[in-house]
N, C-alpha and C. Protein backbone atom coordinates (compact mmCIF):
# COMPACT_ATOMS: atom_id res chain seq x y z
N MET A 1 104.55 182.71 34.12
CA MET A 1 104.13 181.70 33.17
C MET A 1 104.78 181.95 31.83
N ASN A 2 105.33 180.90 31.25
CA ASN A 2 105.85 180.98 29.90
C ASN A 2 104.67 181.32 28.99
N GLU A 3 104.76 182.41 28.30
CA GLU A 3 103.62 182.93 27.55
C GLU A 3 103.47 182.35 26.16
N THR A 4 104.41 181.51 25.71
CA THR A 4 104.28 180.95 24.37
C THR A 4 103.98 179.46 24.45
N PHE A 5 103.15 179.04 23.51
CA PHE A 5 102.78 177.64 23.36
C PHE A 5 103.09 177.24 21.93
N SER A 6 103.27 175.96 21.70
CA SER A 6 103.44 175.44 20.35
C SER A 6 102.10 174.93 19.86
N ASN A 7 101.87 175.06 18.55
CA ASN A 7 100.69 174.41 18.00
C ASN A 7 101.09 172.99 17.61
N SER A 8 100.19 172.23 17.03
CA SER A 8 100.49 170.83 16.71
C SER A 8 101.59 170.69 15.67
N PHE A 9 101.92 171.77 14.98
CA PHE A 9 102.99 171.75 13.98
C PHE A 9 104.32 172.24 14.54
N GLY A 10 104.34 172.62 15.83
CA GLY A 10 105.57 173.09 16.47
C GLY A 10 105.81 174.59 16.36
N MET A 11 104.88 175.33 15.77
CA MET A 11 105.01 176.78 15.64
C MET A 11 104.72 177.45 16.98
N GLN A 12 105.56 178.38 17.40
CA GLN A 12 105.38 179.09 18.67
C GLN A 12 104.34 180.20 18.53
N LEU A 13 103.38 180.23 19.49
CA LEU A 13 102.32 181.23 19.47
C LEU A 13 102.18 181.85 20.85
N SER A 14 101.94 183.16 20.88
CA SER A 14 101.67 183.86 22.14
C SER A 14 100.20 183.65 22.51
N ILE A 15 99.84 184.01 23.73
CA ILE A 15 98.44 183.88 24.17
C ILE A 15 97.50 184.67 23.24
N PRO A 16 97.82 185.93 22.88
CA PRO A 16 96.92 186.64 21.95
C PRO A 16 96.79 185.93 20.59
N GLU A 17 97.86 185.32 20.12
CA GLU A 17 97.78 184.58 18.85
C GLU A 17 96.92 183.32 19.01
N ILE A 18 97.01 182.68 20.17
CA ILE A 18 96.19 181.50 20.44
C ILE A 18 94.71 181.90 20.50
N ILE A 19 94.43 183.02 21.13
CA ILE A 19 93.04 183.51 21.21
C ILE A 19 92.50 183.73 19.80
N LYS A 20 93.31 184.31 18.94
CA LYS A 20 92.91 184.55 17.55
C LYS A 20 92.63 183.22 16.84
N GLU A 21 93.49 182.23 17.05
CA GLU A 21 93.29 180.90 16.47
C GLU A 21 91.99 180.26 16.98
N ILE A 22 91.76 180.37 18.28
CA ILE A 22 90.54 179.81 18.87
C ILE A 22 89.31 180.49 18.28
N LYS A 23 89.35 181.81 18.21
CA LYS A 23 88.23 182.57 17.66
C LYS A 23 87.94 182.15 16.22
N ASN A 24 88.99 182.06 15.40
CA ASN A 24 88.81 181.65 14.00
C ASN A 24 88.24 180.24 13.90
N PHE A 25 88.74 179.33 14.73
CA PHE A 25 88.27 177.95 14.72
C PHE A 25 86.79 177.89 15.09
N MET A 26 86.39 178.65 16.11
CA MET A 26 85.00 178.64 16.54
C MET A 26 84.08 179.31 15.52
N GLU A 27 84.59 180.32 14.82
CA GLU A 27 83.78 181.01 13.83
C GLU A 27 83.58 180.19 12.56
N GLU A 28 84.46 179.20 12.32
CA GLU A 28 84.31 178.33 11.15
C GLU A 28 82.98 177.59 11.17
N ASP A 29 82.53 177.25 12.37
CA ASP A 29 81.26 176.55 12.52
C ASP A 29 80.60 177.04 13.81
N GLY A 30 79.98 178.19 13.72
CA GLY A 30 79.41 178.86 14.88
C GLY A 30 78.19 178.18 15.48
N GLU A 31 77.64 177.21 14.79
CA GLU A 31 76.46 176.50 15.29
C GLU A 31 76.83 175.37 16.25
N ARG A 32 78.07 174.98 16.27
CA ARG A 32 78.51 173.86 17.09
C ARG A 32 78.72 174.26 18.54
N GLN A 33 78.78 173.25 19.40
CA GLN A 33 79.13 173.46 20.81
C GLN A 33 80.64 173.25 20.93
N TYR A 34 81.30 174.05 21.80
CA TYR A 34 82.74 173.98 21.98
C TYR A 34 83.11 173.79 23.44
N LYS A 35 84.23 173.11 23.65
CA LYS A 35 84.82 173.00 24.97
C LYS A 35 86.25 173.51 24.86
N ILE A 36 86.64 174.31 25.83
CA ILE A 36 88.04 174.72 25.94
C ILE A 36 88.55 174.06 27.21
N ILE A 37 89.65 173.35 27.07
CA ILE A 37 90.14 172.48 28.14
C ILE A 37 91.62 172.74 28.37
N VAL A 38 92.00 172.73 29.65
CA VAL A 38 93.41 172.84 30.04
C VAL A 38 93.77 171.60 30.82
N GLY A 39 94.91 171.02 30.49
CA GLY A 39 95.39 169.85 31.23
C GLY A 39 96.90 169.81 31.22
N THR A 40 97.48 169.31 32.31
CA THR A 40 98.94 169.20 32.41
C THR A 40 99.30 167.78 32.80
N ASP A 41 100.36 167.29 32.19
CA ASP A 41 100.93 165.98 32.53
C ASP A 41 102.41 166.19 32.82
N SER A 42 103.01 165.25 33.52
CA SER A 42 104.43 165.40 33.85
C SER A 42 105.13 164.07 33.88
N GLU A 43 106.44 164.17 33.88
CA GLU A 43 107.29 162.99 33.99
C GLU A 43 108.48 163.36 34.84
N ARG A 44 108.78 162.50 35.77
CA ARG A 44 109.93 162.75 36.65
C ARG A 44 111.21 162.56 35.86
N THR A 45 112.15 163.45 36.08
CA THR A 45 113.47 163.34 35.47
C THR A 45 114.49 163.18 36.60
N PRO A 46 115.72 162.86 36.30
CA PRO A 46 116.71 162.66 37.36
C PRO A 46 116.89 163.89 38.25
N VAL A 47 117.38 163.67 39.43
CA VAL A 47 117.75 164.70 40.40
C VAL A 47 116.57 165.56 40.85
N ASN A 48 115.45 164.94 41.18
CA ASN A 48 114.29 165.62 41.74
C ASN A 48 113.75 166.75 40.87
N HIS A 49 113.80 166.59 39.58
CA HIS A 49 113.20 167.53 38.64
C HIS A 49 112.05 166.82 37.94
N ALA A 50 111.21 167.60 37.28
CA ALA A 50 110.13 167.02 36.48
C ALA A 50 109.91 167.87 35.23
N ASP A 51 109.46 167.21 34.20
CA ASP A 51 109.15 167.83 32.93
C ASP A 51 107.62 167.93 32.86
N PHE A 52 107.09 169.15 32.80
CA PHE A 52 105.64 169.39 32.79
C PHE A 52 105.22 169.88 31.40
N VAL A 53 104.15 169.30 30.87
CA VAL A 53 103.60 169.74 29.60
C VAL A 53 102.14 170.11 29.82
N THR A 54 101.80 171.34 29.43
CA THR A 54 100.43 171.83 29.55
C THR A 54 99.81 171.91 28.16
N ALA A 55 98.60 171.39 28.03
CA ALA A 55 97.87 171.43 26.77
C ALA A 55 96.65 172.34 26.91
N LEU A 56 96.44 173.17 25.91
CA LEU A 56 95.22 173.97 25.76
C LEU A 56 94.47 173.36 24.58
N VAL A 57 93.31 172.82 24.81
CA VAL A 57 92.56 172.11 23.77
C VAL A 57 91.27 172.85 23.47
N VAL A 58 90.99 173.02 22.19
CA VAL A 58 89.71 173.58 21.75
C VAL A 58 89.01 172.44 21.02
N TYR A 59 87.94 171.96 21.61
CA TYR A 59 87.24 170.80 21.07
C TYR A 59 85.89 171.22 20.50
N ARG A 60 85.72 170.97 19.23
CA ARG A 60 84.42 171.18 18.58
C ARG A 60 83.67 169.87 18.80
N VAL A 61 82.73 169.89 19.72
CA VAL A 61 82.08 168.66 20.19
C VAL A 61 81.55 167.85 19.02
N GLY A 62 82.02 166.61 18.94
CA GLY A 62 81.60 165.70 17.88
C GLY A 62 82.32 165.88 16.57
N ASN A 63 83.29 166.82 16.52
CA ASN A 63 83.91 167.10 15.22
C ASN A 63 85.34 167.62 15.35
N GLY A 64 86.17 167.00 16.17
CA GLY A 64 87.59 167.33 16.21
C GLY A 64 87.93 168.57 17.00
N GLY A 65 89.16 168.99 16.87
CA GLY A 65 89.61 170.15 17.62
C GLY A 65 91.01 170.57 17.26
N ARG A 66 91.53 171.48 18.05
CA ARG A 66 92.90 172.00 17.92
C ARG A 66 93.51 172.01 19.29
N TYR A 67 94.85 171.99 19.34
CA TYR A 67 95.50 172.09 20.63
C TYR A 67 96.81 172.86 20.54
N PHE A 68 97.23 173.35 21.69
CA PHE A 68 98.47 174.09 21.84
C PHE A 68 99.14 173.55 23.10
N TRP A 69 100.46 173.55 23.13
CA TRP A 69 101.14 172.98 24.29
C TRP A 69 102.44 173.71 24.60
N ARG A 70 102.87 173.57 25.86
CA ARG A 70 104.16 174.14 26.26
C ARG A 70 104.81 173.22 27.29
N ARG A 71 106.12 173.26 27.34
CA ARG A 71 106.90 172.44 28.27
C ARG A 71 107.60 173.33 29.28
N GLN A 72 107.63 172.87 30.54
CA GLN A 72 108.37 173.54 31.60
C GLN A 72 109.14 172.47 32.38
N LYS A 73 110.39 172.75 32.67
CA LYS A 73 111.16 171.88 33.55
C LYS A 73 111.26 172.57 34.90
N ILE A 74 110.88 171.84 35.95
CA ILE A 74 110.83 172.43 37.29
C ILE A 74 111.56 171.52 38.26
N GLY A 75 112.32 172.13 39.16
CA GLY A 75 113.06 171.38 40.16
C GLY A 75 112.32 171.26 41.48
N ASN A 76 112.96 170.58 42.42
CA ASN A 76 112.44 170.38 43.77
C ASN A 76 111.11 169.62 43.78
N ILE A 77 111.01 168.60 42.95
CA ILE A 77 109.85 167.72 42.91
C ILE A 77 110.32 166.38 43.49
N TYR A 78 109.88 166.08 44.70
CA TYR A 78 110.43 164.94 45.43
C TYR A 78 109.56 163.69 45.41
N ASN A 79 108.27 163.83 45.12
CA ASN A 79 107.42 162.64 45.13
C ASN A 79 106.21 162.86 44.22
N LEU A 80 105.41 161.82 44.07
CA LEU A 80 104.25 161.88 43.19
C LEU A 80 103.25 162.95 43.62
N HIS A 81 103.00 163.07 44.91
CA HIS A 81 102.08 164.09 45.42
C HIS A 81 102.52 165.49 44.97
N ASP A 82 103.79 165.81 45.16
CA ASP A 82 104.31 167.13 44.74
C ASP A 82 104.10 167.35 43.25
N ARG A 83 104.38 166.31 42.47
CA ARG A 83 104.28 166.43 41.02
C ARG A 83 102.83 166.64 40.58
N ILE A 84 101.89 165.88 41.14
CA ILE A 84 100.48 166.01 40.75
C ILE A 84 99.92 167.38 41.17
N ILE A 85 100.25 167.81 42.36
CA ILE A 85 99.77 169.13 42.81
C ILE A 85 100.36 170.23 41.93
N ARG A 86 101.61 170.09 41.55
CA ARG A 86 102.22 171.09 40.65
C ARG A 86 101.52 171.08 39.30
N GLU A 87 101.15 169.90 38.79
CA GLU A 87 100.38 169.82 37.54
C GLU A 87 99.10 170.64 37.66
N VAL A 88 98.40 170.46 38.77
CA VAL A 88 97.14 171.16 38.99
C VAL A 88 97.37 172.68 39.05
N LEU A 89 98.38 173.10 39.78
CA LEU A 89 98.66 174.54 39.91
C LEU A 89 99.05 175.15 38.57
N ILE A 90 99.81 174.43 37.77
CA ILE A 90 100.19 174.91 36.44
C ILE A 90 98.94 175.04 35.56
N SER A 91 98.07 174.03 35.62
CA SER A 91 96.82 174.08 34.84
C SER A 91 95.94 175.24 35.27
N LEU A 92 95.83 175.45 36.58
CA LEU A 92 95.02 176.57 37.08
C LEU A 92 95.56 177.91 36.60
N GLU A 93 96.86 178.08 36.68
CA GLU A 93 97.47 179.34 36.22
C GLU A 93 97.19 179.57 34.74
N ALA A 94 97.38 178.54 33.93
CA ALA A 94 97.13 178.67 32.50
C ALA A 94 95.64 178.91 32.23
N ALA A 95 94.77 178.21 32.95
CA ALA A 95 93.32 178.35 32.76
C ALA A 95 92.86 179.77 33.08
N LYS A 96 93.34 180.32 34.18
CA LYS A 96 92.94 181.68 34.56
C LYS A 96 93.39 182.70 33.53
N LYS A 97 94.62 182.56 33.06
CA LYS A 97 95.15 183.48 32.05
C LYS A 97 94.35 183.36 30.76
N LEU A 98 94.12 182.13 30.32
CA LEU A 98 93.39 181.90 29.07
C LEU A 98 91.96 182.41 29.17
N LEU A 99 91.28 182.10 30.26
CA LEU A 99 89.89 182.53 30.43
C LEU A 99 89.78 184.05 30.46
N THR A 100 90.71 184.72 31.12
CA THR A 100 90.73 186.18 31.14
C THR A 100 90.85 186.74 29.73
N GLU A 101 91.75 186.18 28.95
CA GLU A 101 91.95 186.66 27.57
C GLU A 101 90.74 186.35 26.69
N LEU A 102 90.13 185.18 26.88
CA LEU A 102 88.93 184.85 26.11
C LEU A 102 87.81 185.83 26.42
N GLN A 103 87.65 186.18 27.69
CA GLN A 103 86.61 187.13 28.09
C GLN A 103 86.89 188.52 27.55
N LYS A 104 88.15 188.94 27.55
CA LYS A 104 88.52 190.24 26.98
C LYS A 104 88.14 190.31 25.50
N ASN A 105 88.23 189.17 24.82
CA ASN A 105 87.91 189.10 23.39
C ASN A 105 86.46 188.73 23.14
N LYS A 106 85.66 188.77 24.20
CA LYS A 106 84.21 188.55 24.12
C LYS A 106 83.84 187.19 23.51
N LEU A 107 84.67 186.19 23.80
CA LEU A 107 84.34 184.82 23.40
C LEU A 107 83.66 184.15 24.59
N SER A 108 82.48 183.60 24.36
CA SER A 108 81.75 183.03 25.48
C SER A 108 80.96 181.77 25.12
N ASN A 109 80.97 181.37 23.87
CA ASN A 109 80.17 180.24 23.42
C ASN A 109 80.92 178.92 23.61
N PHE A 110 81.28 178.60 24.87
CA PHE A 110 82.04 177.38 25.12
C PHE A 110 81.89 176.97 26.58
N ASP A 111 82.14 175.69 26.83
CA ASP A 111 82.28 175.18 28.18
C ASP A 111 83.76 175.14 28.48
N PHE A 112 84.14 175.32 29.74
CA PHE A 112 85.56 175.38 30.11
C PHE A 112 85.83 174.31 31.17
N GLU A 113 86.87 173.51 30.97
CA GLU A 113 87.21 172.43 31.90
C GLU A 113 88.70 172.39 32.16
N ILE A 114 89.04 171.84 33.32
CA ILE A 114 90.43 171.48 33.61
C ILE A 114 90.47 169.96 33.76
N HIS A 115 91.40 169.35 33.06
CA HIS A 115 91.57 167.91 33.12
C HIS A 115 92.77 167.57 33.99
N ALA A 116 92.54 166.72 34.99
CA ALA A 116 93.59 166.32 35.92
C ALA A 116 94.01 164.89 35.63
N ASP A 117 95.29 164.64 35.68
CA ASP A 117 95.84 163.33 35.36
C ASP A 117 95.84 162.42 36.59
N VAL A 118 94.67 162.24 37.18
CA VAL A 118 94.48 161.34 38.31
C VAL A 118 93.26 160.46 38.02
N GLY A 119 93.26 159.25 38.58
CA GLY A 119 92.14 158.35 38.33
C GLY A 119 91.98 157.30 39.40
N GLU A 120 90.92 156.54 39.30
CA GLU A 120 90.58 155.52 40.28
C GLU A 120 91.57 154.35 40.28
N ASN A 121 92.30 154.17 39.21
CA ASN A 121 93.28 153.09 39.13
C ASN A 121 94.68 153.66 39.27
N GLY A 122 95.54 152.96 39.94
CA GLY A 122 96.93 153.38 40.05
C GLY A 122 97.21 154.23 41.27
N GLU A 123 98.44 154.75 41.30
CA GLU A 123 98.95 155.48 42.46
C GLU A 123 98.23 156.79 42.75
N THR A 124 97.62 157.38 41.75
CA THR A 124 96.99 158.70 41.95
C THR A 124 95.61 158.61 42.58
N LYS A 125 95.11 157.41 42.80
CA LYS A 125 93.77 157.21 43.36
C LYS A 125 93.58 158.00 44.66
N LYS A 126 94.58 157.99 45.51
CA LYS A 126 94.46 158.66 46.81
C LYS A 126 94.50 160.19 46.72
N LEU A 127 94.82 160.72 45.54
CA LEU A 127 94.91 162.17 45.36
C LEU A 127 93.68 162.79 44.71
N ILE A 128 92.74 161.97 44.27
CA ILE A 128 91.58 162.48 43.53
C ILE A 128 90.82 163.54 44.31
N GLN A 129 90.45 163.25 45.55
CA GLN A 129 89.66 164.21 46.33
C GLN A 129 90.38 165.55 46.49
N GLU A 130 91.67 165.51 46.79
CA GLU A 130 92.44 166.73 46.98
C GLU A 130 92.50 167.54 45.68
N VAL A 131 92.81 166.87 44.58
CA VAL A 131 92.94 167.54 43.28
C VAL A 131 91.60 168.15 42.85
N VAL A 132 90.53 167.37 42.94
CA VAL A 132 89.21 167.86 42.55
C VAL A 132 88.81 169.05 43.44
N GLY A 133 89.11 168.96 44.72
CA GLY A 133 88.81 170.06 45.65
C GLY A 133 89.53 171.35 45.30
N ILE A 134 90.81 171.24 44.96
CA ILE A 134 91.60 172.43 44.59
C ILE A 134 91.02 173.09 43.34
N ILE A 135 90.71 172.28 42.35
CA ILE A 135 90.21 172.83 41.08
C ILE A 135 88.81 173.44 41.26
N ARG A 136 87.94 172.74 41.96
CA ARG A 136 86.60 173.27 42.19
C ARG A 136 86.62 174.52 43.07
N ALA A 137 87.55 174.58 44.02
CA ALA A 137 87.69 175.76 44.87
C ALA A 137 88.05 177.00 44.05
N ASN A 138 88.63 176.78 42.87
CA ASN A 138 88.96 177.88 41.97
C ASN A 138 87.88 178.08 40.90
N ASN A 139 86.70 177.49 41.13
CA ASN A 139 85.52 177.67 40.28
C ASN A 139 85.67 177.13 38.86
N PHE A 140 86.35 176.00 38.73
CA PHE A 140 86.47 175.35 37.42
C PHE A 140 85.84 173.97 37.47
N GLU A 141 85.28 173.59 36.34
CA GLU A 141 84.79 172.22 36.15
C GLU A 141 86.02 171.32 36.00
N VAL A 142 85.99 170.14 36.60
CA VAL A 142 87.14 169.24 36.58
C VAL A 142 86.75 167.88 36.05
N LYS A 143 87.64 167.27 35.28
CA LYS A 143 87.47 165.90 34.81
C LYS A 143 88.71 165.12 35.21
N THR A 144 88.51 163.87 35.63
CA THR A 144 89.60 162.96 35.98
C THR A 144 89.57 161.78 35.01
N LYS A 145 90.60 160.93 35.09
CA LYS A 145 90.66 159.77 34.21
C LYS A 145 89.42 158.91 34.42
N PRO A 146 88.85 158.37 33.41
CA PRO A 146 89.33 158.30 32.02
C PRO A 146 88.86 159.47 31.14
N GLU A 147 88.16 160.45 31.69
CA GLU A 147 87.63 161.57 30.91
C GLU A 147 88.62 162.72 30.73
N SER A 148 89.79 162.64 31.34
CA SER A 148 90.73 163.77 31.33
C SER A 148 91.73 163.69 30.17
N TYR A 149 91.19 163.59 28.95
CA TYR A 149 92.03 163.38 27.78
C TYR A 149 93.01 164.51 27.49
N ALA A 150 92.73 165.74 27.89
CA ALA A 150 93.67 166.84 27.63
C ALA A 150 94.98 166.60 28.37
N ALA A 151 94.89 166.06 29.59
CA ALA A 151 96.10 165.75 30.37
C ALA A 151 96.66 164.38 30.00
N SER A 152 95.80 163.35 30.02
CA SER A 152 96.31 162.00 29.87
C SER A 152 96.58 161.56 28.44
N ASN A 153 96.13 162.31 27.45
CA ASN A 153 96.42 161.97 26.06
C ASN A 153 97.17 163.07 25.33
N VAL A 154 96.61 164.28 25.33
CA VAL A 154 97.21 165.37 24.54
C VAL A 154 98.54 165.82 25.15
N ALA A 155 98.53 166.23 26.42
CA ALA A 155 99.78 166.67 27.07
C ALA A 155 100.76 165.52 27.16
N ASP A 156 100.26 164.33 27.48
CA ASP A 156 101.11 163.14 27.61
C ASP A 156 101.89 162.86 26.33
N ARG A 157 101.33 163.20 25.20
CA ARG A 157 102.00 162.98 23.90
C ARG A 157 103.33 163.74 23.81
N HIS A 158 103.44 164.85 24.55
CA HIS A 158 104.63 165.69 24.45
C HIS A 158 105.56 165.61 25.66
N VAL A 159 105.20 164.78 26.65
CA VAL A 159 106.07 164.66 27.84
C VAL A 159 107.29 163.85 27.46
């Protein structure tokens, strides 16, 4: 996994630096509820490649948030199913790494979700059950469109 993410200003940060940013953000208003969310979106590029963007979002419920993102270009993506499953696998990898680091730093006052870029409308409708099953099998809460804003809005902004 590419270990650096960009913040909303384009500055490169390592996972430990992101954890520090998350901790500082949560400590600014310790009485609030927080969600930490991972979501990936992608776009097909020529010659069976795809551009994947993963977003790590820290949402202060009812009062804004912060996000970090990274881009990966991956080959051998031949169809929509391959691309969506790869999005899920990338999100799972990032989520596991992030959650491990958050736990090492004794941060626990948050809900954790993975947002999948699939929904009841459009071509991804037939993939919802498979995607939700994969994410839940890895013990993560999952949101799909229209609730999957980390994938369909935040990550999508950088694809």
